[in-house]
XYZ file of C-alpha atoms in Angstrom:
311
model
C 25.816 20.667 -53.652
C 22.587 22.611 -53.872
C 21.817 24.677 -50.762
C 18.294 25.242 -51.799
C 16.360 22.110 -52.577
C 13.061 20.537 -53.050
C 10.108 21.647 -55.182
C 11.407 24.692 -56.918
C 9.074 24.258 -59.860
C 7.582 28.076 -60.880
C 9.912 29.903 -58.403
C 11.291 33.052 -60.048
C 15.095 33.738 -59.802
C 14.364 36.552 -57.522
C 12.634 34.044 -55.335
C 15.353 31.895 -55.106
C 17.774 34.609 -54.094
C 15.543 35.363 -51.348
C 15.476 31.784 -50.141
C 19.251 31.550 -50.510
C 19.585 34.577 -48.350
C 18.068 32.673 -45.524
C 21.681 30.917 -45.182
C 23.240 34.020 -44.290
C 21.421 34.200 -41.061
C 23.260 32.887 -38.014
C 21.609 31.283 -34.994
C 23.189 31.260 -31.591
C 24.500 27.692 -30.963
C 22.410 27.580 -27.651
C 19.297 28.637 -29.518
C 17.012 26.506 -31.706
C 16.358 29.369 -34.082
C 15.887 33.110 -33.808
C 12.775 35.289 -34.005
C 14.297 37.056 -37.201
C 15.041 33.863 -38.716
C 11.326 32.308 -38.074
C 9.806 35.844 -39.416
C 11.723 35.886 -42.459
C 11.303 32.235 -43.324
C 7.498 32.602 -42.663
C 7.210 35.696 -44.845
C 8.733 33.891 -47.627
C 6.732 30.645 -46.923
C 3.603 32.505 -47.130
C 4.578 34.278 -50.229
C 5.420 31.058 -52.177
C 2.393 29.069 -50.272
C 5.015 26.321 -49.415
C 6.491 24.961 -46.429
C 10.049 25.700 -45.619
C 12.620 23.294 -44.063
C 15.788 24.800 -42.547
C 18.666 22.455 -41.730
C 20.536 24.144 -38.918
C 24.006 22.827 -37.874
C 25.170 22.743 -34.253
C 27.168 25.964 -34.880
C 24.320 27.865 -35.797
C 24.571 27.957 -39.607
C 21.637 27.490 -41.902
C 23.205 24.719 -44.253
C 20.113 23.873 -46.472
C 16.838 25.372 -47.345
C 14.183 22.710 -48.477
C 10.960 23.907 -50.208
C 7.979 21.690 -49.619
C 4.535 21.599 -51.626
C 3.501 18.615 -49.719
C 5.553 16.194 -48.150
C 9.223 17.578 -47.197
C 12.163 15.551 -48.220
C 15.649 15.734 -47.172
C 18.549 14.960 -49.669
C 19.782 11.348 -49.384
C 23.494 12.947 -49.081
C 22.579 14.126 -45.397
C 24.608 11.748 -43.135
C 23.601 9.760 -40.409
C 26.073 8.183 -37.769
C 26.072 5.186 -35.390
C 23.905 4.239 -32.576
C 25.324 6.423 -30.116
C 25.318 9.726 -32.289
C 23.100 11.943 -34.117
C 23.605 13.684 -37.245
C 24.882 16.977 -35.884
C 21.923 18.940 -37.924
C 18.514 19.739 -36.641
C 15.375 20.525 -38.774
C 13.273 23.351 -38.354
C 9.957 23.371 -40.508
C 8.058 26.597 -40.993
C 4.320 25.975 -41.832
C 2.849 28.138 -44.934
C -0.397 27.023 -43.490
C -1.908 25.576 -40.047
C -0.967 22.002 -39.058
C 1.476 20.820 -36.215
C 3.970 17.731 -36.515
C 3.067 15.021 -38.788
C 4.137 11.419 -39.649
C 6.081 12.435 -42.332
C 8.394 14.646 -40.237
C 8.915 11.926 -37.759
C 10.334 9.701 -40.572
C 12.675 12.201 -41.356
C 13.537 12.585 -37.778
C 14.402 8.754 -37.648
C 15.845 8.272 -40.959
C 18.518 11.093 -40.708
C 19.138 10.609 -37.017
C 18.523 14.493 -36.662
C 19.349 16.306 -33.340
C 16.189 17.742 -33.119
C 12.927 18.305 -35.168
C 10.741 21.559 -34.832
C 7.617 22.296 -36.627
C 6.584 25.945 -36.399
C 3.344 27.465 -37.173
C 3.554 30.975 -37.497
C 1.299 33.598 -35.964
C 1.957 36.955 -38.253
C 0.319 39.164 -35.813
C 2.917 38.334 -33.190
C 5.563 35.951 -34.116
C 6.950 35.462 -30.633
C 3.349 33.566 -30.056
C 4.076 31.102 -32.927
C 3.302 27.719 -31.709
C 6.074 25.037 -32.010
C 6.014 21.386 -31.794
C 9.375 19.700 -30.798
C 10.525 16.010 -31.082
C 13.803 14.091 -30.509
C 14.851 10.586 -30.797
C 14.850 8.043 -27.807
C 16.806 4.989 -27.355
C 14.123 2.891 -25.878
C 10.511 2.602 -26.788
C 7.576 4.352 -25.063
C 4.397 2.769 -24.037
C 3.220 2.785 -27.578
C 6.540 1.369 -29.187
C 7.974 4.593 -30.427
C 11.464 5.612 -30.579
C 10.969 9.173 -30.492
C 9.562 11.790 -28.150
C 6.962 14.530 -28.842
C 7.062 17.402 -26.348
C 3.956 19.655 -25.609
C 3.645 22.535 -27.935
C 4.983 25.707 -26.489
C 5.293 29.345 -28.142
C 8.281 30.633 -30.099
C 9.307 32.855 -27.321
C 9.446 30.085 -24.642
C 11.446 27.609 -27.065
C 13.957 30.609 -27.813
C 14.472 31.741 -24.223
C 14.331 28.392 -22.425
C 15.477 25.492 -24.674
C 19.266 25.154 -24.156
C 20.036 23.085 -27.441
C 23.460 21.807 -26.772
C 22.549 20.621 -23.430
C 19.360 18.847 -24.822
C 21.409 17.034 -27.843
C 23.920 16.007 -25.162
C 21.449 14.548 -22.806
C 19.892 12.419 -25.907
C 23.273 11.226 -27.174
C 24.433 10.062 -23.592
C 20.917 8.274 -23.467
C 21.978 6.653 -26.734
C 25.457 5.632 -25.534
C 23.883 4.064 -22.643
C 21.151 2.273 -24.373
C 22.821 1.710 -27.645
C 21.889 -2.104 -27.685
C 18.181 -0.858 -28.048
C 18.806 0.224 -31.666
C 21.925 -1.445 -32.700
C 23.247 -5.154 -32.369
C 26.843 -5.349 -31.231
C 26.880 -9.131 -31.446
C 26.947 -8.863 -35.291
C 23.717 -10.824 -35.620
C 21.589 -9.400 -38.501
C 17.982 -7.947 -37.330
C 15.687 -8.533 -40.214
C 12.549 -7.644 -41.413
C 11.126 -10.021 -44.012
C 9.011 -8.568 -46.874
C 6.709 -10.323 -49.321
C 5.185 -9.243 -52.375
C 1.759 -10.533 -53.986
C 1.151 -9.622 -57.423
C -1.533 -10.188 -59.769
C -2.103 -13.874 -60.503
C -0.571 -15.387 -57.358
C -3.174 -16.282 -54.534
C -2.361 -14.779 -50.915
C -1.791 -18.459 -49.795
C 1.216 -18.877 -52.419
C 2.652 -15.400 -51.325
C 2.469 -16.319 -47.562
C 3.887 -19.829 -48.306
C 6.863 -18.156 -50.209
C 7.559 -15.570 -47.158
C 7.533 -18.600 -44.873
C 10.349 -20.103 -47.210
C 12.191 -17.127 -46.619
C 11.814 -16.969 -42.995
C 13.357 -20.403 -42.693
C 16.037 -19.534 -44.866
C 16.746 -16.272 -42.659
C 16.872 -18.530 -39.762
C 19.300 -20.671 -41.456
C 21.546 -17.590 -42.281
C 21.577 -16.808 -38.714
C 19.452 -13.595 -38.669
C 16.792 -12.333 -35.880
C 13.659 -11.844 -37.512
C 11.774 -9.104 -35.900
C 8.711 -9.251 -38.202
C 6.873 -9.872 -41.621
C 5.117 -7.369 -44.122
C 3.126 -8.337 -46.943
C 2.774 -5.987 -50.072
C 0.042 -6.295 -52.407
C 0.437 -5.001 -55.825
C -1.011 -5.745 -59.209
C 2.641 -5.719 -60.472
C 6.005 -4.694 -59.126
C 7.093 -1.360 -59.018
C 9.708 -0.523 -61.416
C 11.927 1.524 -59.185
C 11.627 -0.017 -55.800
C 9.440 -3.440 -56.203
C 7.223 -2.556 -53.386
C 6.232 1.211 -53.938
C 7.921 4.258 -52.476
C 5.196 4.322 -49.828
C 5.639 0.941 -48.405
C 9.229 1.578 -48.411
C 8.744 4.899 -46.285
C 6.746 2.586 -43.738
C 9.586 -0.015 -43.552
C 11.837 3.047 -42.897
C 9.872 4.030 -39.807
C 9.629 0.215 -38.845
C 13.348 -0.403 -39.104
C 14.160 2.786 -37.124
C 11.654 1.955 -34.351
C 12.688 -1.640 -34.143
C 16.502 -1.487 -34.557
C 16.505 -3.413 -38.002
C 19.731 -3.890 -39.923
C 18.383 -5.419 -42.764
C 15.438 -5.824 -44.907
C 15.082 -9.285 -46.565
C 12.969 -8.969 -49.888
C 11.151 -12.103 -51.142
C 11.772 -11.372 -55.021
C 14.598 -10.827 -57.010
C 15.760 -7.101 -57.174
C 17.605 -5.193 -59.981
C 20.552 -3.212 -58.843
C 18.770 0.032 -59.478
C 15.939 -1.123 -57.148
C 18.196 -2.518 -54.415
C 19.973 1.334 -54.511
C 16.561 2.862 -54.391
C 15.463 1.012 -51.398
C 18.569 1.410 -49.656
C 18.308 5.218 -50.033
C 14.668 5.354 -48.551
C 14.868 2.634 -45.779
C 18.231 3.483 -44.781
C 19.431 -0.157 -44.079
C 20.838 -3.020 -46.105
C 18.474 -4.709 -48.624
C 19.005 -8.368 -49.542
C 16.880 -9.935 -51.925
C 16.034 -13.751 -51.960
C 18.967 -14.861 -54.280
C 21.271 -12.718 -52.198
C 20.069 -14.571 -49.089
C 20.859 -17.871 -50.716
C 24.122 -16.918 -51.774
C 25.023 -15.627 -48.294
C 24.040 -19.050 -46.846
C 26.323 -20.703 -49.265
C 29.280 -18.346 -48.482
C 28.684 -19.043 -44.792
C 29.124 -22.775 -45.448
C 31.990 -22.782 -48.000
C 35.097 -24.080 -46.591
C 37.452 -24.667 -49.283
C 39.253 -21.588 -51.263
C 37.608 -22.906 -54.481
C 33.946 -23.174 -52.958
C 34.269 -19.720 -51.530
C 35.393 -18.390 -55.024
C 32.643 -20.277 -56.777
C 30.216 -18.362 -54.345
C 31.880 -15.004 -55.051
C 31.448 -15.623 -58.739
C 27.802 -16.633 -58.474
């Protein structure tokens, strides 16, 4: 597995080696980062004119460096855990230019169940005065319905000297253990978002009517429907059917609402289903799959169950 990833286009071999050297640095487990690590990452970030993401383990090892020219992406193989546990990694983003924490970073926090997320805006004249925005997951929604918390920005000195990372993570996981039902269903009932697709040649009424039929099928299958989303495109996207942008929005919705399934009112190819599950992070079922699931639930004889499996 590559330890330096992201937008590496145009980087020299010497620059890649400098990025790899960041992973030799260690962070005390109690600390979010060190001044030295941020100082070196900020220097490289300015040199490359790109944001750098540092994935740091609970032991303080820099496990991966992600280079971003625009939106930062974490690799799909970064693990996520159950409702009461976090991933075991925190993400520290060092900006090449100004800007605090944005929606894209929040999506990564939620999709990968990161321990913590920190975005640093370096101050070259005095690195200790760099501004830091920190966010963490929450098991219950705030007044705006968000399942995450954003702290007030602080200086890097305050964060390094005052934030006790193991204590903070332990408190977060204790909250999730107490309120796991807010983000996971223990009864086995699927919690689903319905997604419709209106393409060229189909009227809004026809698309809504089809989505209503999917809603009735979902209820028949025993799912709890959390909401509906309608995507309008001239034609289906070859990779994801609904487009990567809409898939990212659904990833955030599913995390915030505790959805376990997305039911899509279309017929997906295997690659489209795989791509959507990778982006959204929950089970994806198309209309045909939902109908077969209903038949499977109602099949009683051995022959009937075999026929459904063959279908």
